[in-house]
Short mmCIF file of C-alpha atoms and ligand atoms in Angstrom, two decimals:
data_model
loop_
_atom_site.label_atom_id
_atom_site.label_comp_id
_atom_site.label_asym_id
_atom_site.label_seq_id
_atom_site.Cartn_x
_atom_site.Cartn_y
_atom_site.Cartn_z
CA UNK A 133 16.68 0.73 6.68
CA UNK A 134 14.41 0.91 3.68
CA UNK A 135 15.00 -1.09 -0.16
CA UNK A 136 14.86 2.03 -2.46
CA UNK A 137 15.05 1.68 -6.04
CA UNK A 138 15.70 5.26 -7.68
CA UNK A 139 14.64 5.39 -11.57
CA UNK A 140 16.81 8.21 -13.28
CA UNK A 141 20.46 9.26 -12.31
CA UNK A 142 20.17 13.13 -13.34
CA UNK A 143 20.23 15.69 -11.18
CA UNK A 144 16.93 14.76 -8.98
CA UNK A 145 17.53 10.89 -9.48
CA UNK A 146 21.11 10.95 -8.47
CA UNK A 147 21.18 13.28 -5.66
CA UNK A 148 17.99 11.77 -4.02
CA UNK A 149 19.18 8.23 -4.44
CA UNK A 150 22.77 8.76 -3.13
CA UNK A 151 20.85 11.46 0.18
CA UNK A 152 18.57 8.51 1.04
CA UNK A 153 21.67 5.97 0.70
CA UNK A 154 22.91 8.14 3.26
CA UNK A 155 20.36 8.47 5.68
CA UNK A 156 21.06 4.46 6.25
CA UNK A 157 18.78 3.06 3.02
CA UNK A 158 20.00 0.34 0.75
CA UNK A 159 19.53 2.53 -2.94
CA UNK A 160 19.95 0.90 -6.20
CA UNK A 161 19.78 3.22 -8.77
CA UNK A 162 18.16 2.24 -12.12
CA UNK A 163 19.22 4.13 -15.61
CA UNK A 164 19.08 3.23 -19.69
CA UNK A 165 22.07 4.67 -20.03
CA UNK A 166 24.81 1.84 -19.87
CA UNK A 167 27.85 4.08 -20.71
CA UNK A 168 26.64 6.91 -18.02
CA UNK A 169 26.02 3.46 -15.06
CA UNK A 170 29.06 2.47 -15.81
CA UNK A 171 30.58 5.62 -15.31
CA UNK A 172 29.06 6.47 -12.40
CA UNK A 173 30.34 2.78 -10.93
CA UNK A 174 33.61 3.67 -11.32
CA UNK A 175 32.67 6.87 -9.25
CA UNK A 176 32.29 9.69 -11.90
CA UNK A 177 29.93 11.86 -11.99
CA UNK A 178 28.09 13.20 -15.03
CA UNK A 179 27.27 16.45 -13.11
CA UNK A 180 28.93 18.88 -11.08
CA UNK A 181 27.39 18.91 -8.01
CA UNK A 182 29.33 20.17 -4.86
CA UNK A 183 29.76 17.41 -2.35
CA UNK A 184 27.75 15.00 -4.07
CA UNK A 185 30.72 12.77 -5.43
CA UNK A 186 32.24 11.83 -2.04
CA UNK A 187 28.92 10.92 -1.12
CA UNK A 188 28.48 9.08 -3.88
CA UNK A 189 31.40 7.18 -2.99
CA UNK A 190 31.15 6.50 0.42
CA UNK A 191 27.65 5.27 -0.03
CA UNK A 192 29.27 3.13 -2.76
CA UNK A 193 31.48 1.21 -0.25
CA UNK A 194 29.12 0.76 2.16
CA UNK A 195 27.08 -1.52 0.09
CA UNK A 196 24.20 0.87 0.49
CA UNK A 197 24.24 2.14 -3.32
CA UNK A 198 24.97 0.60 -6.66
CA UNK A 199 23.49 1.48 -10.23
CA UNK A 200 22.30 -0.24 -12.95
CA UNK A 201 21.00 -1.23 -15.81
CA UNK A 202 18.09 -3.59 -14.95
CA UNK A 203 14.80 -3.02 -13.33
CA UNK A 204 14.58 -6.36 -12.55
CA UNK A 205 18.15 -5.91 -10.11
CA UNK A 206 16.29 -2.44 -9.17
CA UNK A 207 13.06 -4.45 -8.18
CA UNK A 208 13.85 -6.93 -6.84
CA UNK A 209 13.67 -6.17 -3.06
CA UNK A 210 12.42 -2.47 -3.73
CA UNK A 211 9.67 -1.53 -1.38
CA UNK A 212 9.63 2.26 -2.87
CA UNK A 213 10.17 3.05 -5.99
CA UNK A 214 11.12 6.84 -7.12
CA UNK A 215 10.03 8.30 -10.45
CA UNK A 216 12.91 10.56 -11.27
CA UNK A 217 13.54 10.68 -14.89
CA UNK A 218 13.55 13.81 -17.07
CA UNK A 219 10.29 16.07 -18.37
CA UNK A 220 11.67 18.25 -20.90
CA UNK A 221 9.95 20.88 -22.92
CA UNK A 222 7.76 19.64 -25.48
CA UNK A 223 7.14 21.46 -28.95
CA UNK A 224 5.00 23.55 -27.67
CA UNK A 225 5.70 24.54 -24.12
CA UNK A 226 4.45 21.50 -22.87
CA UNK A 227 5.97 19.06 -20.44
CA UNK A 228 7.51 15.43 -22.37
CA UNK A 229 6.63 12.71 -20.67
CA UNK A 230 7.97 9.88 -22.88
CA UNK A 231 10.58 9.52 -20.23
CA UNK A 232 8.01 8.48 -17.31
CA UNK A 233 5.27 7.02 -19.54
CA UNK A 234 8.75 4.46 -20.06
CA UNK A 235 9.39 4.30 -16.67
CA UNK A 236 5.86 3.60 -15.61
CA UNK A 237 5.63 0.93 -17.99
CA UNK A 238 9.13 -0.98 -17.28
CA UNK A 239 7.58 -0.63 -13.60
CA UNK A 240 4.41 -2.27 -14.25
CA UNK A 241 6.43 -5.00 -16.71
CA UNK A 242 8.98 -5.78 -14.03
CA UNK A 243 7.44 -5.91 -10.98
CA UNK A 244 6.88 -9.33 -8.73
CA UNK A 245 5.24 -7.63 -5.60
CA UNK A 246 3.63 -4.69 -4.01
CA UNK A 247 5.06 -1.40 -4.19
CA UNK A 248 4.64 2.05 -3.50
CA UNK A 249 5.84 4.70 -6.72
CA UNK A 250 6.76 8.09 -6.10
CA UNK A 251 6.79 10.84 -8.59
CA UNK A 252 9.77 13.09 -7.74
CA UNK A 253 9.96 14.52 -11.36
CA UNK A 254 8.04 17.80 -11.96
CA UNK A 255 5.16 16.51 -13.75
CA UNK A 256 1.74 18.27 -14.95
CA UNK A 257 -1.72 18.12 -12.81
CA UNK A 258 -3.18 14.98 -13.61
CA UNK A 259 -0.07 12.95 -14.52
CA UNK A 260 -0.33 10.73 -10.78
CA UNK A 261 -3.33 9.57 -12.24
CA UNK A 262 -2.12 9.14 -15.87
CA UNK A 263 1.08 7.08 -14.35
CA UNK A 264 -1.57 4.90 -12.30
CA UNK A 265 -3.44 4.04 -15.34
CA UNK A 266 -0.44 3.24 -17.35
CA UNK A 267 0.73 0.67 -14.48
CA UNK A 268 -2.37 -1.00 -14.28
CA UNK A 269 -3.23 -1.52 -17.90
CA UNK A 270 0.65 -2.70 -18.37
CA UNK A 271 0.89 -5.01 -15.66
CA UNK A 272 0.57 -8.59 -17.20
CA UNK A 273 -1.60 -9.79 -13.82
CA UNK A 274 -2.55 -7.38 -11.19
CA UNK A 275 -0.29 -6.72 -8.77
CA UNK A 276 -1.02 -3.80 -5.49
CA UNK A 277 0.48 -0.82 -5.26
CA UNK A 278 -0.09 3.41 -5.11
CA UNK A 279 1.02 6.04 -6.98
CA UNK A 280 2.17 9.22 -4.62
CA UNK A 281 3.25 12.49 -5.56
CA UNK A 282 6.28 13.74 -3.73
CA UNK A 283 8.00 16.86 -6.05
CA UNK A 284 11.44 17.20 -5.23
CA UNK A 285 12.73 21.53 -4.46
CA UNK A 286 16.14 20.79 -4.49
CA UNK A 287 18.47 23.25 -6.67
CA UNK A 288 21.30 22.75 -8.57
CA UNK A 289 24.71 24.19 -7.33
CA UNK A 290 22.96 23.72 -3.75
CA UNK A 291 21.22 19.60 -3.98
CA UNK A 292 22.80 17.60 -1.72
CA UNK A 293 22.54 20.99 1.05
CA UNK A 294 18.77 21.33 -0.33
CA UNK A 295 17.61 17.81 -0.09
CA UNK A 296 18.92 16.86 3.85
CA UNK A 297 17.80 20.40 5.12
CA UNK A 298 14.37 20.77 3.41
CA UNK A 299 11.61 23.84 3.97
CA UNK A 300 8.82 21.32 3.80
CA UNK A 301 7.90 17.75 2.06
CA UNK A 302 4.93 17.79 -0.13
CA UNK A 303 3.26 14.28 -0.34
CA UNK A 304 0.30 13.58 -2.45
CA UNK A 305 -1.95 10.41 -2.76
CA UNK A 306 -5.45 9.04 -3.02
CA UNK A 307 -4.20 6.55 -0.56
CA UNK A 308 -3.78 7.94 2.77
CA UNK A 309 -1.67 4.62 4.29
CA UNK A 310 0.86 5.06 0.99
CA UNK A 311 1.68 8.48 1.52
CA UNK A 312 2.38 7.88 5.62
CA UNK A 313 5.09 4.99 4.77
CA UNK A 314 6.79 7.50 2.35
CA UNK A 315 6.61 10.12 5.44
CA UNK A 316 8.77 7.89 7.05
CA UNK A 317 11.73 8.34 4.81
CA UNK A 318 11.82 11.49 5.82
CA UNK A 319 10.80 12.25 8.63
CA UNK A 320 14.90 12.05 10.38
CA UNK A 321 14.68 15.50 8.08
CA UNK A 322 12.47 17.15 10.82
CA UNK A 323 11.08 19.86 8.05
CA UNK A 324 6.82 19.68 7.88
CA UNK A 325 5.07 17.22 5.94
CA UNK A 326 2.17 18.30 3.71
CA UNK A 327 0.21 15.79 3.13
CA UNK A 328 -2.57 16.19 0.50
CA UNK A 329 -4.12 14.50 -3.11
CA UNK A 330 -2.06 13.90 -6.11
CA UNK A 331 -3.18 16.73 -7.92
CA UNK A 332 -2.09 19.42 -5.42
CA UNK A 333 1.14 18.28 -4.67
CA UNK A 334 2.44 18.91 -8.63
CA UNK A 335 0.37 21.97 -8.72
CA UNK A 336 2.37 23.26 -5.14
CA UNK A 337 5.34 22.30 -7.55
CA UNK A 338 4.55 24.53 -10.70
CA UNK A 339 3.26 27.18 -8.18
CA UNK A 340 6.50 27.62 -5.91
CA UNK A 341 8.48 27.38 -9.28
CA UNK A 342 6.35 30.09 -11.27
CA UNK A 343 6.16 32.21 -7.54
CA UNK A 344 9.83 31.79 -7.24
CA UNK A 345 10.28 33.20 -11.35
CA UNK A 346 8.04 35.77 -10.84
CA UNK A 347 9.97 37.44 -8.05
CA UNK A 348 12.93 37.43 -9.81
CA UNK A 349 10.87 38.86 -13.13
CA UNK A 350 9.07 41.37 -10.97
CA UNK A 351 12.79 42.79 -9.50
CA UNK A 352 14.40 42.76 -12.94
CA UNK A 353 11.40 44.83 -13.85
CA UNK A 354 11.76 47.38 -11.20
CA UNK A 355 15.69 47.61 -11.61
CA UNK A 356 14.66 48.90 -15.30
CA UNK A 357 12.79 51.23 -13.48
CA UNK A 358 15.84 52.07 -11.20
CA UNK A 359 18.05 52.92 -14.41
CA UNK A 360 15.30 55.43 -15.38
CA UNK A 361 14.72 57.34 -12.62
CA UNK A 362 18.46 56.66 -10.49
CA UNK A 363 17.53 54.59 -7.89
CA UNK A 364 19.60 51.79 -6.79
CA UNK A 365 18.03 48.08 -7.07
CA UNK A 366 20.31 46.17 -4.76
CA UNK A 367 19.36 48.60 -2.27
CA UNK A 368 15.62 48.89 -3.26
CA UNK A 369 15.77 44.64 -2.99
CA UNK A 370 17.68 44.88 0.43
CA UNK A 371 14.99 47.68 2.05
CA UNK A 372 12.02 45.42 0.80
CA UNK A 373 13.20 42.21 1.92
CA UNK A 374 12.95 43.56 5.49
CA UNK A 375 9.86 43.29 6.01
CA UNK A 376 8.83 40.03 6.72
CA UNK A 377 5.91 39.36 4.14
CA UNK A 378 8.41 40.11 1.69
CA UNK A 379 11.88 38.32 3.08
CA UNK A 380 14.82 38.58 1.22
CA UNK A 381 14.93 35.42 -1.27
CA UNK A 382 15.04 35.96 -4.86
CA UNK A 383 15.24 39.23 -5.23
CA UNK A 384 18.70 39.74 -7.11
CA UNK A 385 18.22 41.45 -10.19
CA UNK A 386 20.23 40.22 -12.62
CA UNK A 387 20.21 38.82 -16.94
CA UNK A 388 17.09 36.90 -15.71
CA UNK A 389 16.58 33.42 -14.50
CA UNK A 390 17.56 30.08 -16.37
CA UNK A 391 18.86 26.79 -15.94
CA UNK A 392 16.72 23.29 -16.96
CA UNK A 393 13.60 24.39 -14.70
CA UNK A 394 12.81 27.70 -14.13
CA UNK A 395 12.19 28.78 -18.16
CA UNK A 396 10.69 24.99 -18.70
CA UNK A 397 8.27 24.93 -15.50
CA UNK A 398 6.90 28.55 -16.12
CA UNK A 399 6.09 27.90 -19.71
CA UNK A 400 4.45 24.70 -18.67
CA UNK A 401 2.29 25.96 -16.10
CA UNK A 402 1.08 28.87 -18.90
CA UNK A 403 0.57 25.75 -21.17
CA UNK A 404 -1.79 23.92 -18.99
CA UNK A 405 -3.94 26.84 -18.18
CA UNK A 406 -3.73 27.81 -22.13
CA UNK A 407 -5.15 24.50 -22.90
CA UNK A 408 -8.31 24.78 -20.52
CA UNK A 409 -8.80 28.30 -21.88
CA UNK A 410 -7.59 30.48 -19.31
CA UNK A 411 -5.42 33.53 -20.30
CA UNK A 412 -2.39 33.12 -18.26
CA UNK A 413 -1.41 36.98 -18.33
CA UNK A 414 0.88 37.23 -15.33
CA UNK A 415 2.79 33.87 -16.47
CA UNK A 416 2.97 35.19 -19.79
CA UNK A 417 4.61 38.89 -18.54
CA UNK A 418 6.63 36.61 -15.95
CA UNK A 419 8.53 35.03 -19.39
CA UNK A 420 8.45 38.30 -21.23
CA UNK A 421 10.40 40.07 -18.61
CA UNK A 422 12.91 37.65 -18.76
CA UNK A 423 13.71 37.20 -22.38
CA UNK A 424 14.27 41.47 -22.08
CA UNK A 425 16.90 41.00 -19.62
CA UNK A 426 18.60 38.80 -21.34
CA UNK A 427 18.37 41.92 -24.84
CA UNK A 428 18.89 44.36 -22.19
CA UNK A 429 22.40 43.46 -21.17
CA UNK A 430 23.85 42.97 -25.09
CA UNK A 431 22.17 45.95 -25.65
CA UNK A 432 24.47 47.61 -22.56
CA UNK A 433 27.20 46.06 -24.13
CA UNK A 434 26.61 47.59 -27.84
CA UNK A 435 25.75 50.84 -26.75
CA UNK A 436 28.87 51.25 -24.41
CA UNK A 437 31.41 49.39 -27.45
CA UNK A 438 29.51 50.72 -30.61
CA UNK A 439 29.89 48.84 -33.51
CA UNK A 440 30.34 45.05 -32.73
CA UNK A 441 32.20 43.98 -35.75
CA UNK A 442 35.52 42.13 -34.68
CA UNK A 443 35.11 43.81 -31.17
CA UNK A 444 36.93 41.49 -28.40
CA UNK A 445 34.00 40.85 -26.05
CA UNK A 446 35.15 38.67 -22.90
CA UNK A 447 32.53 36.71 -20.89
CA UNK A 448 32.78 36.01 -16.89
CA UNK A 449 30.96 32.56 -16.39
CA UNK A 450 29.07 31.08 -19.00
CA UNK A 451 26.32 28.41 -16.88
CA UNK A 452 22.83 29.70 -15.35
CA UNK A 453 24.06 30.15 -12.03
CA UNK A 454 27.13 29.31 -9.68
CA UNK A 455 28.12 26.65 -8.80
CA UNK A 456 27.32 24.39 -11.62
CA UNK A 457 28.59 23.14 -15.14
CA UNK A 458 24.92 23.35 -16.19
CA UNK A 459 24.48 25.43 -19.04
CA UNK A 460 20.38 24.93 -20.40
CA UNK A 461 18.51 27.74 -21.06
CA UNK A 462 21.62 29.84 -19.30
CA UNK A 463 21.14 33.63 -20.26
CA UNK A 464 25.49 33.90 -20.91
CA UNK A 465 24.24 31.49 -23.99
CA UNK A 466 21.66 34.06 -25.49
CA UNK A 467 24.25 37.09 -24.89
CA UNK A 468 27.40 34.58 -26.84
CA UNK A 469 24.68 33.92 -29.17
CA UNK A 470 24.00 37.78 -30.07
CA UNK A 471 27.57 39.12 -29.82
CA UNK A 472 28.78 36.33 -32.13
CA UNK A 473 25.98 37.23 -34.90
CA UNK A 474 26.43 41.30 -34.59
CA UNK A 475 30.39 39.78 -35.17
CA UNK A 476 32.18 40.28 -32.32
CA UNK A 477 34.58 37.81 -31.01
CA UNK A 478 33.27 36.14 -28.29
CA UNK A 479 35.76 34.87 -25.47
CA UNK A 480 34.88 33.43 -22.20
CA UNK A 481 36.00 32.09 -18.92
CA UNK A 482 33.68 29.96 -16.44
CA UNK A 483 35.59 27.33 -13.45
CA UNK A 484 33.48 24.31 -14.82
CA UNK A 485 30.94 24.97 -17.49
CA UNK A 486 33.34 25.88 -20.53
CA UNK A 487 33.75 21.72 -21.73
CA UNK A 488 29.96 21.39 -22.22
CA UNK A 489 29.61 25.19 -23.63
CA UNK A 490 32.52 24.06 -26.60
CA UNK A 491 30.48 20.99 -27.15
CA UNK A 492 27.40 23.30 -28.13
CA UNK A 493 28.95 26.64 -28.99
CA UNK A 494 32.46 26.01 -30.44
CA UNK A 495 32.97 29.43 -31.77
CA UNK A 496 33.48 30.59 -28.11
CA UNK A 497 37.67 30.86 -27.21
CA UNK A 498 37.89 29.61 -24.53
CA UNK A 499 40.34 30.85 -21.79
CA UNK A 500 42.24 29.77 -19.08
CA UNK A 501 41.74 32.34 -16.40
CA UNK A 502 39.56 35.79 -16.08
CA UNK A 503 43.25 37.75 -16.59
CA UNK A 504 43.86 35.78 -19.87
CA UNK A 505 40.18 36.36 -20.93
CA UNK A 506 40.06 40.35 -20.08
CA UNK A 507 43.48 40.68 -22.03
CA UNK A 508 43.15 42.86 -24.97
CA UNK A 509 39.42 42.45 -24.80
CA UNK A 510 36.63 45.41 -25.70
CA UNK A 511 34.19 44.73 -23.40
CA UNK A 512 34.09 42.63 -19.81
CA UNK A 513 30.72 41.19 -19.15
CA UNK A 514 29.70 39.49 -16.00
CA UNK A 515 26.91 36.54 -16.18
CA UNK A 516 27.44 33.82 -13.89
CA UNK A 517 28.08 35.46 -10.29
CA UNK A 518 30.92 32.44 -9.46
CA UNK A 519 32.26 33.38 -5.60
CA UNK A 520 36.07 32.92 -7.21
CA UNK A 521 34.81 36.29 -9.48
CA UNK A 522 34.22 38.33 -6.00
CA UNK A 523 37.60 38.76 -5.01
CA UNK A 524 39.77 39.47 -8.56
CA UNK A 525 42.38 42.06 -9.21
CA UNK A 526 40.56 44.22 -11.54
CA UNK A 527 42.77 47.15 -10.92
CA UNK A 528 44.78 44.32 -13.41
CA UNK A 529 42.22 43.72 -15.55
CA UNK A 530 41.26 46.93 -16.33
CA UNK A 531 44.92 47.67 -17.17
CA UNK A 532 45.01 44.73 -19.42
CA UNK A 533 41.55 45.46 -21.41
CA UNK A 534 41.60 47.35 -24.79
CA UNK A 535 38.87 49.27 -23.39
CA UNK A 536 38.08 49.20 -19.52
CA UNK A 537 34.05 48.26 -20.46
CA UNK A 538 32.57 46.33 -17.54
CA UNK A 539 28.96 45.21 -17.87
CA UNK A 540 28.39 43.48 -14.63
CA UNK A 541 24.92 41.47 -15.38
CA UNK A 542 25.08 39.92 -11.81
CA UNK A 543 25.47 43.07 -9.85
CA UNK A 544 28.95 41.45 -8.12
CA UNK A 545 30.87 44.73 -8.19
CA UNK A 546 30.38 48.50 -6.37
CA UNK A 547 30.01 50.76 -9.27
CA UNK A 548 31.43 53.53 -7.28
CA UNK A 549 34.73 51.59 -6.71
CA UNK A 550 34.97 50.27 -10.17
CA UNK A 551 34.31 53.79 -11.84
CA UNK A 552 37.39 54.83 -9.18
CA UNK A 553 39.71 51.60 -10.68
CA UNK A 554 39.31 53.82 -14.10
CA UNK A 555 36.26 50.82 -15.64
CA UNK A 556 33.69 52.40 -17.31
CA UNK A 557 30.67 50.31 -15.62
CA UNK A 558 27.33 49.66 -15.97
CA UNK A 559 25.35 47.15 -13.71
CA UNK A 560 21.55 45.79 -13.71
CA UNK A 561 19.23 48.89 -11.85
CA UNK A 562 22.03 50.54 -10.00
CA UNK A 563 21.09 53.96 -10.40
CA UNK A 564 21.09 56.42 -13.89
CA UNK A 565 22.24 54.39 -16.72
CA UNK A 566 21.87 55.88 -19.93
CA UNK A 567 20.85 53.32 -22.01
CA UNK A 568 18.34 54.07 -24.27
CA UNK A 569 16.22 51.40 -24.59
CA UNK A 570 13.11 50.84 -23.01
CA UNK A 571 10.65 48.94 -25.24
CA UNK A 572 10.57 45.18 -24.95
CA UNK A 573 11.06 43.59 -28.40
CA UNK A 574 11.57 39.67 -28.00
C1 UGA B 712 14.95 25.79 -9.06
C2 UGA B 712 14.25 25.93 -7.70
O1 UGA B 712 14.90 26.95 -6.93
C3 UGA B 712 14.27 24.63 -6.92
O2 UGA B 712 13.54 24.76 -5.70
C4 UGA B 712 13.63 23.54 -7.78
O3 UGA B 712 13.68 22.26 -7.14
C5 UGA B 712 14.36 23.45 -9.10
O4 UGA B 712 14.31 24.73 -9.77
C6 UGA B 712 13.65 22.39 -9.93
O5 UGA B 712 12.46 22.58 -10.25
O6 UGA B 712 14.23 21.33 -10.17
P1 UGA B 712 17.52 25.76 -9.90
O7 UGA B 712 16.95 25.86 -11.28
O8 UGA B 712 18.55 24.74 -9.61
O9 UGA B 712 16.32 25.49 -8.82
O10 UGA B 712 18.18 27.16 -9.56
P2 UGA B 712 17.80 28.47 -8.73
O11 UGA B 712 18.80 28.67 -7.68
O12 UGA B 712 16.38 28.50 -8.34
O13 UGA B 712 18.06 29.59 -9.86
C7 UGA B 712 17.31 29.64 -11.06
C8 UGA B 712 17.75 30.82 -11.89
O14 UGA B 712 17.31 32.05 -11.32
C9 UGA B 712 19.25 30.98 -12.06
O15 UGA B 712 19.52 31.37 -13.40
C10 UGA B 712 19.63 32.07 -11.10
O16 UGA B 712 20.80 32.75 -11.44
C11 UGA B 712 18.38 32.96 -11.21
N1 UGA B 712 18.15 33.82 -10.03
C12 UGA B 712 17.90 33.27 -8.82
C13 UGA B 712 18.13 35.20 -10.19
O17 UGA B 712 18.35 35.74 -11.31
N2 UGA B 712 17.87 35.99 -9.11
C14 UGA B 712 17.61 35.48 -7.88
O18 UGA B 712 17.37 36.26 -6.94
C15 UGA B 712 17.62 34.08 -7.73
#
C-alpha cells in the first residue's frame, strides 16, 4: 500500500485516483472545486464514465479514497503525487498550462517532505522541466524531490477498462531511482514499462495521439475516395487491417474524430513544431481532413433534403463517441450548428449527452427516444454510433419520418438492407454516392 495524493478529479484525475485506490493504495484526491468535492463525497459523479461510480464508491468505504479541498490534507502523508489537472487549448493552438503551473506551485507551497510528482496530464516537450523549475523556485526552503513524466492513454467511454489493462506505461525522468518507485505502482498491471527522459515520454504522448488521428484522417480520406469510384470503405478498412503491420484499430471512417483530446493534442503538436520553424504538413492535412468530414456529412444531408429552411432534421447521438456524456469538440455539434443556421429545425436524441448539449446549444429539441425524434422528421442523421442505436426498429422509423432520409455518419447500418426497409441512405465511403462535392473548403 502506497499514500497517493491525485491533483485534479476530471477524467484522468478521477479515474486514476479511484484505479490506484483500487489496486490496494490509500488515494486522496485534491480539487479547487468545493461544490464538484463535495459532490463527488456524496458519491456523484461529474462524468459519465461506465463502471467508474461503483468504484468510486466502494473505494470510498474502504477508507482507501476521499477528496478534498486542501493540499495540505492531500500532502500530508503523500509519497507520490499525480499531476492531473486540465491543459486546454490556448488562443492559438497551444497547450494552457495555468492549471499545472497552479498545481506545481500549491505543491512546492505545501509540501513538508520528499516527494516524487508525476505528470499524468498531456503536457508539451519541455514542460517536466518547466514544472521542476517552478517547484524549486516556489518552495520557501528546499525540500527533495523529482519530477517524472508518466502520460496517461486511457479513453473516455472505455477509462476505468483502459487504465487496469494497459498496452504499455511510459515513464520519464532525469532520475533513474524516481521513475523505478513509480514502476512499482504498476507493475500488478503486467503491461511493459518504458522507461526513458522527460522529454520523450510527452513526445510518445503527442505522437500516439497525432498517429492515432492520422489513421482515422487517412481512412476518412480514402472513404471519399470510395464514394467516387464505388468501392466500399468498411470493407476496404476490414481487408487492410489484416495484415498485421496495419491491424485493425482506428480505421472506422466516420464525421471525423473529436472529443477534449484528439482535435486539442493534434493542433498542439503542429504548434510546437510551428514555433521552432518546422512546417508541420502532414499534421496540418491530418486537421484539414477532419474539419471536411464534419462539411461532408451536412452537405449529404442538404443535397438529399434540398432546401433547409424549416426542414425537420433529427439527430442520433449528439457526444464525440459512445459511451460518454462528453460533448467537446464533438462533430454532432458542428452538423446542429450548420443545420440550425441554413434554418432547419434541429432535433436530437443521445442516452446521456442531451443535459450538457441544452446547457450549450438550447435551440436543439430535445427528445425522449429515437421513435419520438424520427417522427415527422426530414432527415435522420446518425453521429454518435451508441450500441442501443444497433438494434432499432427502423422498419418504424422509416414509417414515421416525413421523408425516409437516413444519413448514417457512423457507418452502423447495411445500406443494402436499409435501401430494402424503403430509407433512402447514404453512409461515409460505402460505395457510389452521388454527392457532388469534392473540394475541401473549411
Ligand atoms: C484518446 C486516445 O484514444 C487515448 O489513448 C488518450 O489517452 C486520450 O485520447 C487522451 O489523450 O486523453 P478519447 O479522446 O477518449 O481517447 O477517444 P477515442 O476513443 O480515441 O476517440 C476519439 C475520436 O475519434 C472519437 O470522436 C471517435 O468517435 C473517433 N474515432 C475513433 C473515429 O472516428 N474512428 C475510429 O476508428 C476511432
Amino acid at each position: 500500500m502506497k499514500n497517493i495524493c491525485v491533483i485534479g478529479t476530471g477524467y484522468v484525475g478521477l479515474v486514476t485516483g479511484t484505479c490506484f485506490a483500487d489496486l490496494g493504495n490509500r488515494v486522496i484526491a485534491v480539487d479547487y472545486d468545493e461544490a464538484k468535492v463535495e459532490r463527488l463525497k456524496q458519491g456523484e459523479m461529474p462524468i459519465y464514465e461506465p463502471g467508474l461510480k461503483e468504484m468510486v464508491e466502494r473505494n470510498t468505504h474502504a477508507g482507501r479514497l476521499s477528496f478534498t479541498t486542501s493540499y495540505d490534507e492531500g500532502l500530508e502523508d503523500a509519497e507520490y503525487v499525480f499531476i492531473c489537472v486540465g491543459t486546454p487549448e490556448g488562443v492559438d493552438g497551444e497547450a494552457d498550462l495555468q492549471y499545472v503551473r497552479s498545481a506545481a506551485e500549491s505543491i512546492a507551497k505545501t509540501m513538508k517532505h520528499p516527494l516524487i510528482i508525476i505528470n499524468k496530464s498531456t503536457v508539451p516537450v519541455g514542460t517536466g522541466d518547466w514544472v521542476a523549475d517552478i517547484v524549486r523556485n516556489t518552495q520557501p526552503s528546499p525540500i527533495a524531490f523529482s519530477v517524472v513524466s508518466c502520460p496517461e492513454f486511457l479513453r473516455e467511454g472505455s477509462a476505468v477498462r483502459d487504465f487496469m489493462n494497459p498496452d504499455r506505461t511510459v515513464l520519464g525522468s532525469t532520475d533513474k531511482s524516481a521513475a523505478e518507485a513509480v514502476a512499482q505502482l504498476y507493475l500488478s498491471l503486467r503491461a511493459p514499462i518504458v522507461m526513458t527522459d522527460l522529454r520523450t515520454a510527452e513526445m510518445i504522448k503527442y505522437a500516439s495521439n497525432a498517429f492515432l488521428a492520422t489513421r482515422i484522417s487517412f481512412i476518412n480520406e480514402i472513404s471519399i475516395i470510395c464514394e467516387k469510384l464505388g468501392a466500399d470503405v468498411m470493407e476496404v478498412a476490414q481487408g487492410m487491417g489484416f495484415d498485421q503491420r496495419i491491424g485493425h484499430h482506428f480505421l472506422q471512417a466516420g464525421v471525423g474524430y473529436g472529443g477534449s483530446c484528439f482535435p486539442k493534442d493534434v493542433k498542439a503538436l503542429a504548434y510546437m513544431a510551428d514555433t521552432h520553424g518546422m512546417h508541420p504538413q502532414l499534421l496540418r492535412a491530418v486537421m484539414d481532413i477532419n474539419s471536411f468530414q464534419r462539411k461532408h456529412i451536412m452537405l449529404k444531408v442538404q443535397d438529399m433534403v434540398g432546401d433547409l429552411e424549416n426542414k425537420v432534421i433529427a439527430l442520433l447521438g449528439l457526444a464525440f463517441k459512445e459511451n460518454t456524456d462528453d460533448i467537446r469538440e464533438s462533430p454532432a455539434l458542428t452538423v446542429a450548428e450548420y443545420l440550425l443556421n441554413e434554418g432547419a429545425i434541429v432535433r436530437a436524441y443521445d442516452p446521456v449527452a442531451m443535459p450538457n448539449t441544452t446547457r450549450v446549444m438550447p435551440k436543439i429539441d430535445m427528445c425522449n427516444n429515437p421513435y419520438d425524434l424520427a417522427k415527422g422528421a426530414d432527415a435522420l442523421v446518425v453521429l454518435t454510433p451508441w450500441n442501443e442505436f444497433k438494434q432499432l426498429d427502423m422498419g418504424k422509423i422509416c414509417q414515421s419520418m416525413k421523408q425516409p432520409i437516413l444519413v448514417d455518419g457512423r457507418n452502423m447500418y447495411e445500406p443494402a438492407v436499409m435501401r430494402e426497409i424503403g430509407f433512402a441512405y447514404r453512409g461515409v465511403g460505402r460505395g457510389y454516392d452521388g454527392v457532388g462535392h469534392t473540394t475541401v473548403e473549411i
